[in-house]
mmCIF file of C-alpha atoms and ligand atoms in Angstrom:
data_model
loop_
_atom_site.group_PDB
_atom_site.id
_atom_site.type_symbol
_atom_site.label_atom_id
_atom_site.label_comp_id
_atom_site.label_asym_id
_atom_site.label_seq_id
_atom_site.Cartn_x
_atom_site.Cartn_y
_atom_site.Cartn_z
ATOM 1 C CA MET A 1 122.744 100.546 -23.702
ATOM 2 C CA SER A 2 121.279 101.861 -20.425
ATOM 3 C CA SER A 3 121.187 105.557 -19.651
ATOM 4 C CA ALA A 4 122.493 107.066 -16.420
ATOM 5 C CA THR A 5 118.964 106.992 -15.027
ATOM 6 C CA GLY A 6 118.522 103.371 -16.077
ATOM 7 C CA LEU A 7 121.835 102.352 -14.521
ATOM 8 C CA LEU A 8 120.961 104.137 -11.271
ATOM 9 C CA ALA A 9 117.653 102.276 -11.271
ATOM 10 C CA ASP A 10 119.577 98.983 -11.573
ATOM 11 C CA ILE A 11 121.277 99.631 -8.217
ATOM 12 C CA ALA A 12 118.384 101.413 -6.499
ATOM 13 C CA SER A 13 117.833 98.592 -4.007
ATOM 14 C CA VAL A 14 121.487 98.059 -3.069
ATOM 15 C CA GLY A 15 122.283 99.362 0.406
ATOM 16 C CA ALA A 16 118.871 100.985 0.871
ATOM 17 C CA ASP A 17 118.677 102.025 4.535
ATOM 18 C CA ARG A 18 115.152 101.358 5.829
ATOM 19 C CA ARG A 19 115.815 102.968 9.219
ATOM 20 C CA ARG A 20 117.522 106.183 8.085
ATOM 21 C CA GLY A 21 116.069 106.436 4.585
ATOM 22 C CA GLY A 22 118.409 106.839 1.645
ATOM 23 C CA TYR A 23 121.460 104.600 1.294
ATOM 24 C CA SER A 24 124.166 103.304 3.593
ATOM 25 C CA ARG A 25 126.939 101.871 1.442
ATOM 26 C CA HIS A 26 130.357 102.053 3.086
ATOM 27 C CA GLY A 27 133.880 101.078 2.137
ATOM 28 C CA PHE A 28 134.173 97.307 1.610
ATOM 29 C CA ASP A 29 130.872 96.576 3.374
ATOM 30 C CA PRO A 30 128.410 94.134 1.765
ATOM 31 C CA ALA A 31 126.448 96.855 -0.087
ATOM 32 C CA GLU A 32 129.547 98.498 -1.520
ATOM 33 C CA LEU A 33 131.033 95.135 -2.450
ATOM 34 C CA GLU A 34 127.788 94.352 -4.277
ATOM 35 C CA LEU A 35 128.081 97.639 -6.164
ATOM 36 C CA ARG A 36 131.685 96.793 -7.055
ATOM 37 C CA GLU A 37 130.497 93.489 -8.506
ATOM 38 C CA TRP A 38 127.768 95.297 -10.427
ATOM 39 C CA PHE A 39 130.236 97.838 -11.820
ATOM 40 C CA GLY A 40 132.624 95.060 -12.882
ATOM 41 C CA ALA A 41 129.824 93.305 -14.761
ATOM 42 C CA GLU A 42 128.649 96.517 -16.458
ATOM 43 C CA ALA A 43 132.207 97.373 -17.457
ATOM 44 C CA ALA A 44 132.822 93.855 -18.775
ATOM 45 C CA ARG A 45 129.581 94.053 -20.782
ATOM 46 C CA ARG A 46 131.158 97.058 -22.511
ATOM 47 C CA GLY A 47 134.366 95.227 -23.226
ATOM 48 C CA LEU A 48 136.331 97.168 -20.607
ATOM 49 C CA ASP A 49 139.080 95.281 -18.768
ATOM 50 C CA VAL A 50 138.580 95.671 -15.037
ATOM 51 C CA THR A 51 141.357 95.446 -12.443
ATOM 52 C CA THR A 52 141.424 96.268 -8.730
ATOM 53 C CA ASP A 53 144.569 97.973 -7.495
ATOM 54 C CA HIS A 54 146.259 97.588 -4.111
ATOM 55 C CA ASN A 55 144.094 100.324 -2.557
ATOM 56 C CA GLY A 56 140.852 98.850 -3.814
ATOM 57 C CA THR A 57 140.489 101.344 -6.681
ATOM 58 C CA LEU A 58 138.663 99.738 -9.598
ATOM 59 C CA TRP A 59 140.145 100.508 -13.034
ATOM 60 C CA ALA A 60 138.051 99.690 -16.127
ATOM 61 C CA TRP A 61 140.283 100.110 -19.211
ATOM 62 C CA TRP A 62 138.961 100.831 -22.689
ATOM 63 C CA GLY A 63 141.845 99.285 -24.638
ATOM 64 C CA SER A 64 145.308 98.724 -23.245
ATOM 65 C CA PRO A 65 146.294 100.297 -19.936
ATOM 66 C CA GLY A 66 148.988 102.899 -20.299
ATOM 67 C CA ARG A 67 150.533 106.128 -19.127
ATOM 68 C CA ASP A 68 148.955 109.525 -19.506
ATOM 69 C CA ALA A 69 145.466 108.074 -19.662
ATOM 70 C CA VAL A 70 142.204 109.977 -19.782
ATOM 71 C CA VAL A 71 140.447 108.798 -16.626
ATOM 72 C CA THR A 72 136.915 109.479 -15.434
ATOM 73 C CA GLY A 73 134.905 108.043 -12.562
ATOM 74 C CA SER A 74 133.936 108.694 -8.953
ATOM 75 C CA HIS A 75 132.906 106.563 -5.948
ATOM 76 C CA LEU A 76 130.137 104.102 -5.052
ATOM 77 C CA ASP A 77 130.089 104.471 -1.275
ATOM 78 C CA SER A 78 127.734 106.837 0.555
ATOM 79 C CA VAL A 79 127.359 108.632 3.840
ATOM 80 C CA PRO A 80 124.974 106.948 6.306
ATOM 81 C CA GLY A 81 121.453 107.512 4.942
ATOM 82 C CA GLY A 82 122.880 109.271 1.888
ATOM 83 C CA GLY A 83 121.323 110.157 -1.420
ATOM 84 C CA ALA A 84 121.255 108.065 -4.585
ATOM 85 C CA PHE A 85 123.414 110.354 -6.713
ATOM 86 C CA ASP A 86 126.507 111.384 -4.687
ATOM 87 C CA GLY A 87 129.159 109.132 -6.190
ATOM 88 C CA PRO A 88 127.131 106.671 -8.285
ATOM 89 C CA LEU A 89 126.038 109.400 -10.728
ATOM 90 C CA GLY A 90 129.675 109.884 -11.708
ATOM 91 C CA VAL A 91 130.177 106.156 -12.157
ATOM 92 C CA VAL A 92 127.013 105.498 -14.193
ATOM 93 C CA SER A 93 127.673 108.636 -16.269
ATOM 94 C CA ALA A 94 131.132 107.311 -17.109
ATOM 95 C CA LEU A 95 129.581 104.034 -18.305
ATOM 96 C CA GLY A 96 126.937 106.001 -20.226
ATOM 97 C CA ALA A 97 129.612 108.206 -21.807
ATOM 98 C CA VAL A 98 131.435 105.105 -23.065
ATOM 99 C CA ASP A 99 128.140 103.950 -24.613
ATOM 100 C CA LEU A 100 127.628 107.306 -26.337
ATOM 101 C CA LEU A 101 131.205 107.446 -27.620
ATOM 102 C CA ARG A 102 130.986 103.893 -28.923
ATOM 103 C CA ASP A 103 127.679 104.760 -30.677
ATOM 104 C CA ARG A 104 129.518 107.622 -32.393
ATOM 105 C CA GLY A 105 132.180 105.207 -33.599
ATOM 106 C CA PHE A 106 134.752 106.889 -31.374
ATOM 107 C CA THR A 107 137.918 105.076 -30.332
ATOM 108 C CA PRO A 108 140.209 106.760 -27.798
ATOM 109 C CA ARG A 109 143.661 107.694 -29.111
ATOM 110 C CA ARG A 110 145.020 107.732 -25.537
ATOM 111 C CA PRO A 111 144.729 105.088 -22.829
ATOM 112 C CA PHE A 112 141.278 105.512 -21.327
ATOM 113 C CA ALA A 113 139.831 104.244 -18.041
ATOM 114 C CA ILE A 114 136.977 104.565 -15.605
ATOM 115 C CA ALA A 115 138.175 104.630 -11.989
ATOM 116 C CA VAL A 116 136.095 103.923 -8.897
ATOM 117 C CA PHE A 117 137.702 105.008 -5.627
ATOM 118 C CA ALA A 118 137.173 103.357 -2.253
ATOM 119 C CA GLU A 119 135.599 104.937 0.861
ATOM 120 C CA GLU A 120 135.321 108.475 -0.512
ATOM 121 C CA GLU A 121 132.878 109.485 2.225
ATOM 122 C CA GLY A 122 134.851 108.046 5.096
ATOM 123 C CA GLY A 123 131.507 106.717 6.305
ATOM 124 C CA ARG A 124 133.017 103.557 7.769
ATOM 125 C CA PHE A 125 136.638 104.338 8.650
ATOM 126 C CA GLY A 126 136.312 108.072 9.263
ATOM 127 C CA VAL A 127 138.810 109.423 6.715
ATOM 128 C CA PRO A 128 137.256 110.925 3.549
ATOM 129 C CA CYS A 129 138.755 110.060 0.147
ATOM 130 C CA LEU A 130 140.579 107.162 1.810
ATOM 131 C CA GLY A 131 141.413 105.406 -1.471
ATOM 132 C CA SER A 132 142.583 108.478 -3.339
ATOM 133 C CA ARG A 133 144.528 109.753 -0.316
ATOM 134 C CA LEU A 134 146.365 106.409 -0.079
ATOM 135 C CA SER A 135 147.070 106.448 -3.814
ATOM 136 C CA THR A 136 148.453 109.978 -3.739
ATOM 137 C CA GLY A 137 150.559 109.280 -0.651
ATOM 138 C CA SER A 138 148.600 111.776 1.444
ATOM 139 C CA LEU A 139 147.584 109.164 4.017
ATOM 140 C CA SER A 140 150.082 106.967 5.851
ATOM 141 C CA PRO A 141 149.457 103.280 5.079
ATOM 142 C CA ASP A 142 150.150 102.351 8.705
ATOM 143 C CA ALA A 143 147.647 104.908 9.965
ATOM 144 C CA ALA A 144 145.146 103.672 7.387
ATOM 145 C CA ARG A 145 145.583 100.025 8.298
ATOM 146 C CA ALA A 146 144.874 100.870 11.931
ATOM 147 C CA LEU A 147 141.626 102.749 11.241
ATOM 148 C CA ARG A 148 138.688 100.965 12.814
ATOM 149 C CA ASP A 149 134.972 101.091 12.005
ATOM 150 C CA PRO A 150 132.368 101.572 14.762
ATOM 151 C CA GLY A 151 132.170 97.795 15.178
ATOM 152 C CA GLY A 152 135.939 97.563 15.762
ATOM 153 C CA THR A 153 136.916 96.064 12.387
ATOM 154 C CA SER A 154 140.185 97.526 11.116
ATOM 155 C CA LEU A 155 140.670 98.692 7.550
ATOM 156 C CA ALA A 156 143.358 96.004 7.263
ATOM 157 C CA GLU A 157 140.803 93.349 8.186
ATOM 158 C CA ALA A 158 138.164 94.823 5.873
ATOM 159 C CA VAL A 159 140.405 94.974 2.793
ATOM 160 C CA ALA A 160 141.743 91.479 3.516
ATOM 161 C CA ALA A 161 138.161 90.195 3.648
ATOM 162 C CA ALA A 162 137.636 91.870 0.266
ATOM 163 C CA GLY A 163 140.588 89.946 -1.176
ATOM 164 C CA LEU A 164 143.267 92.661 -0.954
ATOM 165 C CA ASP A 165 146.620 92.481 0.801
ATOM 166 C CA PRO A 166 146.601 95.111 3.590
ATOM 167 C CA ALA A 167 150.398 95.147 3.551
ATOM 168 C CA ARG A 168 150.252 96.675 0.067
ATOM 169 C CA LEU A 169 148.048 99.677 0.917
ATOM 170 C CA GLY A 170 149.935 102.814 -0.063
ATOM 171 C CA PRO A 171 151.008 105.150 -2.882
ATOM 172 C CA ALA A 172 150.074 104.237 -6.447
ATOM 173 C CA ASP A 173 151.875 105.028 -9.700
ATOM 174 C CA LEU A 174 149.830 107.996 -10.906
ATOM 175 C CA SER A 175 151.819 108.355 -14.119
ATOM 176 C CA SER A 176 149.034 106.255 -15.636
ATOM 177 C CA VAL A 177 146.694 109.224 -15.104
ATOM 178 C CA GLY A 178 147.168 112.022 -17.644
ATOM 179 C CA VAL A 179 143.938 113.772 -16.705
ATOM 180 C CA PHE A 180 141.060 112.951 -14.358
ATOM 181 C CA VAL A 181 137.518 114.242 -14.929
ATOM 182 C CA GLU A 182 134.898 113.449 -12.282
ATOM 183 C CA LEU A 183 131.206 114.045 -12.896
ATOM 184 C CA HIS A 184 129.224 114.635 -9.717
ATOM 185 C CA VAL A 185 125.778 115.716 -8.662
ATOM 186 C CA GLU A 186 125.918 119.314 -7.481
ATOM 187 C CA GLN A 187 125.450 119.521 -3.746
ATOM 188 C CA GLY A 188 124.109 123.007 -3.360
ATOM 189 C CA ARG A 189 121.863 125.384 -5.276
ATOM 190 C CA GLY A 190 124.580 127.052 -7.310
ATOM 191 C CA LEU A 191 123.808 125.506 -10.684
ATOM 192 C CA THR A 192 120.782 126.828 -12.600
ATOM 193 C CA VAL A 193 121.597 125.080 -15.882
ATOM 194 C CA PRO A 194 121.959 121.302 -16.363
ATOM 195 C CA VAL A 195 125.780 121.122 -16.324
ATOM 196 C CA GLY A 196 128.631 123.178 -14.882
ATOM 197 C CA VAL A 197 132.331 122.801 -14.111
ATOM 198 C CA ALA A 198 134.047 123.066 -10.723
ATOM 199 C CA SER A 199 136.315 125.943 -9.835
ATOM 200 C CA SER A 200 137.326 125.163 -6.237
ATOM 201 C CA ILE A 201 136.706 123.104 -3.089
ATOM 202 C CA LEU A 202 136.674 124.574 0.429
ATOM 203 C CA ALA A 203 139.502 123.662 2.784
ATOM 204 C CA HIS A 204 138.063 121.119 5.178
ATOM 205 C CA GLY A 205 138.897 118.684 7.928
ATOM 206 C CA ARG A 206 137.553 116.448 10.666
ATOM 207 C CA TRP A 207 138.423 116.558 14.367
ATOM 208 C CA ARG A 208 137.485 114.092 17.109
ATOM 209 C CA PHE A 209 136.845 115.454 20.627
ATOM 210 C CA THR A 210 136.720 112.899 23.457
ATOM 211 C CA PHE A 211 135.232 114.279 26.679
ATOM 212 C CA THR A 212 135.828 112.177 29.788
ATOM 213 C CA GLY A 213 133.896 112.569 33.064
ATOM 214 C CA GLU A 214 132.418 110.167 35.584
ATOM 215 C CA GLY A 215 129.774 107.641 34.730
ATOM 216 C CA ASN A 216 127.023 107.542 37.304
ATOM 217 C CA HIS A 217 123.331 107.104 38.055
ATOM 218 C CA ALA A 218 120.959 109.630 36.485
ATOM 219 C CA GLY A 219 118.676 109.617 39.507
ATOM 220 C CA ALA A 220 120.908 109.032 42.499
ATOM 221 C CA THR A 221 123.597 111.588 41.607
ATOM 222 C CA PRO A 222 122.964 115.200 42.692
ATOM 223 C CA VAL A 223 123.846 117.681 39.957
ATOM 224 C CA GLU A 224 126.578 119.263 42.107
ATOM 225 C CA ASP A 225 128.319 115.886 42.309
ATOM 226 C CA ARG A 226 128.449 115.326 38.558
ATOM 227 C CA ARG A 227 131.223 115.395 35.969
ATOM 228 C CA ASP A 228 128.979 114.886 32.975
ATOM 229 C CA PRO A 229 130.868 114.871 29.617
ATOM 230 C CA MET A 230 127.611 115.412 27.742
ATOM 231 C CA VAL A 231 127.575 119.009 29.042
ATOM 232 C CA PRO A 232 130.834 120.173 27.369
ATOM 233 C CA ALA A 233 129.915 118.064 24.327
ATOM 234 C CA SER A 234 126.749 120.137 24.022
ATOM 235 C CA ALA A 235 128.748 123.326 24.478
ATOM 236 C CA LEU A 236 130.937 122.259 21.536
ATOM 237 C CA VAL A 237 127.893 121.849 19.290
ATOM 238 C CA LEU A 238 126.697 125.373 20.079
ATOM 239 C CA ALA A 239 130.231 126.799 19.777
ATOM 240 C CA ALA A 240 130.467 125.259 16.296
ATOM 241 C CA ARG A 241 127.374 127.134 15.189
ATOM 242 C CA ARG A 242 128.696 130.417 16.663
ATOM 243 C CA ALA A 243 132.118 129.988 15.042
ATOM 244 C CA ALA A 244 130.713 129.266 11.560
ATOM 245 C CA ARG A 245 130.751 132.875 10.278
ATOM 246 C CA ASP A 246 131.686 134.591 6.981
ATOM 247 C CA GLY A 247 131.105 131.555 4.800
ATOM 248 C CA ALA A 248 132.826 129.093 7.132
ATOM 249 C CA ARG A 249 130.974 125.888 8.014
ATOM 250 C CA ALA A 250 131.209 123.856 11.211
ATOM 251 C CA THR A 251 129.089 120.782 11.782
ATOM 252 C CA VAL A 252 128.613 118.143 14.447
ATOM 253 C CA GLY A 253 126.685 115.279 12.894
ATOM 254 C CA ARG A 254 127.895 112.505 15.152
ATOM 255 C CA ILE A 255 127.969 112.267 18.949
ATOM 256 C CA VAL A 256 128.592 108.908 20.659
ATOM 257 C CA PRO A 257 128.151 108.717 24.466
ATOM 258 C CA THR A 258 129.575 105.797 26.411
ATOM 259 C CA PRO A 259 127.790 103.768 27.666
ATOM 260 C CA GLY A 260 124.737 105.459 26.092
ATOM 261 C CA GLY A 261 121.988 104.647 28.580
ATOM 262 C CA THR A 262 118.933 106.848 29.100
ATOM 263 C CA ASN A 263 119.277 106.673 32.894
ATOM 264 C CA VAL A 264 123.072 106.836 32.872
ATOM 265 C CA ILE A 265 125.391 109.824 33.160
ATOM 266 C CA ALA A 266 127.918 109.131 30.419
ATOM 267 C CA SER A 267 131.485 108.347 31.395
ATOM 268 C CA SER A 268 132.753 109.677 28.086
ATOM 269 C CA VAL A 269 131.399 111.289 24.925
ATOM 270 C CA ASP A 270 133.004 111.291 21.456
ATOM 271 C CA VAL A 271 132.095 114.231 19.235
ATOM 272 C CA TRP A 272 133.189 114.623 15.601
ATOM 273 C CA LEU A 273 133.569 118.126 14.158
ATOM 274 C CA ASP A 274 133.563 118.807 10.401
ATOM 275 C CA ALA A 275 134.909 122.307 9.724
ATOM 276 C CA ARG A 276 135.402 124.076 6.379
ATOM 277 C CA ALA A 277 136.336 127.519 5.135
ATOM 278 C CA ALA A 278 137.817 129.330 2.154
ATOM 279 C CA ASP A 279 141.406 128.681 3.256
ATOM 280 C CA THR A 280 143.486 126.977 5.908
ATOM 281 C CA PRO A 281 144.010 129.988 8.195
ATOM 282 C CA ARG A 282 140.271 130.601 8.391
ATOM 283 C CA THR A 283 139.482 126.920 8.875
ATOM 284 C CA ARG A 284 142.015 126.602 11.651
ATOM 285 C CA ALA A 285 140.744 129.813 13.283
ATOM 286 C CA VAL A 286 137.233 128.309 13.375
ATOM 287 C CA VAL A 287 138.540 125.088 14.899
ATOM 288 C CA ASP A 288 140.653 126.973 17.427
ATOM 289 C CA GLU A 289 137.652 128.998 18.569
ATOM 290 C CA ILE A 290 135.544 125.871 18.959
ATOM 291 C CA THR A 291 138.352 124.011 20.729
ATOM 292 C CA ALA A 292 138.810 126.856 23.231
ATOM 293 C CA ALA A 293 135.097 126.786 24.028
ATOM 294 C CA ALA A 294 135.158 123.002 24.394
ATOM 295 C CA ARG A 295 138.149 123.114 26.735
ATOM 296 C CA ALA A 296 136.555 125.852 28.895
ATOM 297 C CA ALA A 297 133.268 123.931 29.115
ATOM 298 C CA ALA A 298 135.114 120.710 29.998
ATOM 299 C CA ALA A 299 137.034 122.487 32.776
ATOM 300 C CA ASP A 300 133.785 123.981 34.168
ATOM 301 C CA GLU A 301 132.315 120.462 34.371
ATOM 302 C CA GLY A 302 135.436 118.842 35.810
ATOM 303 C CA CYS A 303 135.923 116.810 32.643
ATOM 304 C CA GLU A 304 138.953 116.048 30.503
ATOM 305 C CA VAL A 305 138.985 116.584 26.737
ATOM 306 C CA ALA A 306 141.285 115.139 24.082
ATOM 307 C CA VAL A 307 141.285 116.518 20.524
ATOM 308 C CA THR A 308 142.513 114.537 17.478
ATOM 309 C CA GLU A 309 142.716 115.825 13.915
ATOM 310 C CA GLU A 310 141.472 112.899 11.819
ATOM 311 C CA SER A 311 141.776 114.403 8.331
ATOM 312 C CA TYR A 312 142.555 117.707 6.688
ATOM 313 C CA GLY A 313 142.761 119.027 3.141
ATOM 314 C CA ASP A 314 143.647 122.528 1.973
ATOM 315 C CA THR A 315 141.541 124.519 -0.476
ATOM 316 C CA VAL A 316 141.516 122.970 -3.956
ATOM 317 C CA HIS A 317 141.734 125.271 -6.969
ATOM 318 C CA PHE A 318 141.117 123.171 -10.065
ATOM 319 C CA ASP A 319 143.501 123.750 -12.983
ATOM 320 C CA PRO A 320 142.055 126.936 -14.513
ATOM 321 C CA GLY A 321 143.254 126.064 -17.992
ATOM 322 C CA LEU A 322 141.576 122.671 -17.983
ATOM 323 C CA ARG A 323 138.504 124.124 -16.267
ATOM 324 C CA ASP A 324 138.072 126.814 -18.914
ATOM 325 C CA GLU A 325 138.945 124.425 -21.754
ATOM 326 C CA LEU A 326 136.184 122.025 -20.714
ATOM 327 C CA ALA A 327 133.711 124.836 -20.039
ATOM 328 C CA ALA A 328 134.328 126.082 -23.590
ATOM 329 C CA VAL A 329 134.099 122.608 -25.128
ATOM 330 C CA LEU A 330 130.732 122.274 -23.373
ATOM 331 C CA GLY A 331 129.458 125.460 -24.919
ATOM 332 C CA GLY A 332 130.345 127.898 -22.158
ATOM 333 C CA VAL A 333 128.878 126.266 -19.049
ATOM 334 C CA PRO A 334 129.344 128.095 -15.737
ATOM 335 C CA ALA A 335 132.171 127.382 -13.270
ATOM 336 C CA LEU A 336 131.213 127.174 -9.634
ATOM 337 C CA PRO A 337 132.866 126.460 -6.273
ATOM 338 C CA THR A 338 131.792 123.692 -3.976
ATOM 339 C CA GLY A 339 131.925 123.079 -0.247
ATOM 340 C CA ALA A 340 132.070 119.314 -0.816
ATOM 341 C CA GLY A 341 135.255 117.297 -1.020
ATOM 342 C CA HIS A 342 135.917 114.852 -3.850
ATOM 343 C CA ASP A 343 138.504 112.356 -5.073
ATOM 344 C CA ALA A 344 139.153 114.777 -7.948
ATOM 345 C CA GLY A 345 140.127 117.314 -5.297
ATOM 346 C CA VAL A 346 142.679 114.942 -3.790
ATOM 347 C CA LEU A 347 144.075 114.001 -7.209
ATOM 348 C CA ALA A 348 144.232 117.658 -8.324
ATOM 349 C CA ALA A 349 147.474 118.164 -6.403
ATOM 350 C CA HIS A 350 149.097 115.380 -8.434
ATOM 351 C CA VAL A 351 147.503 115.241 -11.894
ATOM 352 C CA PRO A 352 145.417 117.652 -14.021
ATOM 353 C CA ALA A 353 141.886 117.229 -12.671
ATOM 354 C CA ALA A 354 138.477 118.696 -13.368
ATOM 355 C CA MET A 355 134.885 118.170 -12.291
ATOM 356 C CA LEU A 356 131.571 118.407 -14.087
ATOM 357 C CA PHE A 357 128.506 119.118 -11.966
ATOM 358 C CA VAL A 358 124.941 118.073 -12.753
ATOM 359 C CA ARG A 359 122.157 120.328 -11.460
ATOM 360 C CA ASN A 360 120.437 119.283 -8.243
ATOM 361 C CA PRO A 361 117.106 121.126 -7.961
ATOM 362 C CA THR A 362 116.750 120.381 -4.251
ATOM 363 C CA GLY A 363 120.251 121.626 -3.461
ATOM 364 C CA ILE A 364 120.244 118.926 -0.780
ATOM 365 C CA SER A 365 122.920 116.238 -0.524
ATOM 366 C CA HIS A 366 124.053 113.647 2.006
ATOM 367 C CA ALA A 367 120.339 113.026 2.563
ATOM 368 C CA PRO A 368 117.553 111.070 0.803
ATOM 369 C CA ALA A 369 116.200 114.271 -0.795
ATOM 370 C CA GLU A 370 119.306 114.569 -2.991
ATOM 371 C CA PHE A 371 118.075 114.633 -6.575
ATOM 372 C CA ALA A 372 118.865 115.247 -10.234
ATOM 373 C CA GLU A 373 116.248 115.259 -13.020
ATOM 374 C CA PRO A 374 116.592 112.427 -15.575
ATOM 375 C CA ASP A 375 117.014 114.967 -18.403
ATOM 376 C CA ASP A 376 119.820 116.681 -16.488
ATOM 377 C CA CYS A 377 121.464 113.316 -15.793
ATOM 378 C CA GLU A 378 121.432 112.551 -19.524
ATOM 379 C CA ALA A 379 122.763 116.050 -20.254
ATOM 380 C CA GLY A 380 125.563 115.205 -17.837
ATOM 381 C CA VAL A 381 126.361 112.000 -19.709
ATOM 382 C CA ALA A 382 126.427 113.860 -23.016
ATOM 383 C CA ALA A 383 128.650 116.561 -21.540
ATOM 384 C CA LEU A 384 131.029 113.994 -20.065
ATOM 385 C CA ALA A 385 131.189 112.184 -23.414
ATOM 386 C CA THR A 386 132.000 115.460 -25.167
ATOM 387 C CA ALA A 387 134.696 116.299 -22.618
ATOM 388 C CA LEU A 388 136.258 112.830 -22.829
ATOM 389 C CA GLU A 389 136.157 112.836 -26.640
ATOM 390 C CA HIS A 390 137.918 116.191 -26.575
ATOM 391 C CA LEU A 391 140.604 114.904 -24.216
ATOM 392 C CA ALA A 392 141.073 111.397 -25.679
ATOM 393 C CA GLY A 393 140.361 112.174 -29.338
HETATM 394 O O1 HGY B 1 132.396 115.415 2.951
HETATM 395 C C1 HGY B 1 132.482 115.717 1.765
HETATM 396 O O2 HGY B 1 132.546 116.877 1.411
HETATM 397 C C2 HGY B 1 132.483 114.649 0.705
HETATM 398 O O3 HGY B 1 131.164 114.320 0.430
HETATM 399 N N1 HGY B 1 133.243 113.502 1.103
HETATM 400 MN MN1 MN B 2 129.530 113.092 -0.425
HETATM 401 MN MN1 MN B 3 130.843 112.393 -3.603
#
């Protein structure tokens, strides 16, 4: 059976983004749907029974579905121009772990499944971990249905086009999940050995700032007559960098002016802020500081500003018992924190959850340079198999 590296190679052309580099595979878009098909075929080849639940989560069962299952998996979607490993490495490693366990003659003594969650990156509809948040009841189905992608398609329309009933989006029965273990490429430089386990995830959220001014002609409008929303938008970007102190992170990766003409003073500008810190008070203090600067800059320019919190999640501390149990089973691998959010982090508030990390020598993620050595990928598969055998044996 294929290795993790071989399985990644099978999907290397799916959703390749020629303009940005890397991959653009977003919730229920053609590339992600193609990856769902591919996963279903790979799971079926291994004799796993695949179902899609009401939130678009794929469940590939090894044996009969049941309560208190050992579940592993991750996501297949990416950020725009993302790397090849963030998400898919966890999925292909789960398939590879099943191969290894089968080769050892192992049969799970508990229900066992691979799960693939929808729209983990929020790259299309703006809310990260959309599928796992719906399943855990931490995202209102009505709010989810109304989410729209940049082209104006609603989540309701997108899931309907994928064969799901949008009216059914909502909480899932998580009693089927006894423990969830997600393998993921590490997204920093914290891991100096092939495999580690996760200790925590930074608190993090996303806020949308809409600056409104007066659209006008770039040449015919004297500066003193302008109400240019791009000016306070720029002030927000610089305020984010100033506010990101003491380990906090604040990022503006997406600015959308309307109408977006080179010789046009924008009438409005949408700016998305991603802010993260060790806990909620510090995260909110960073956002408050940035918001105050944005409001002052908008007032100076005669512009309005509206601020919307689009998603938020508190710090995740993974179950220390499970963390240490798996670290020991894996021979004493290190535990490390991460600044990246994950479905395992959303599930951790509802079921015992853990993460395995695979070393990323570049320390870069959410970009084409994201990387993991083939040997480390196979070490990750072996580690995941060992962890799953321990939990399902
Ligand atoms: O944004 C994150 O941390 C994750 O990759 N969704
Ligand atoms: Mn990611
Ligand atoms: Mn991820």
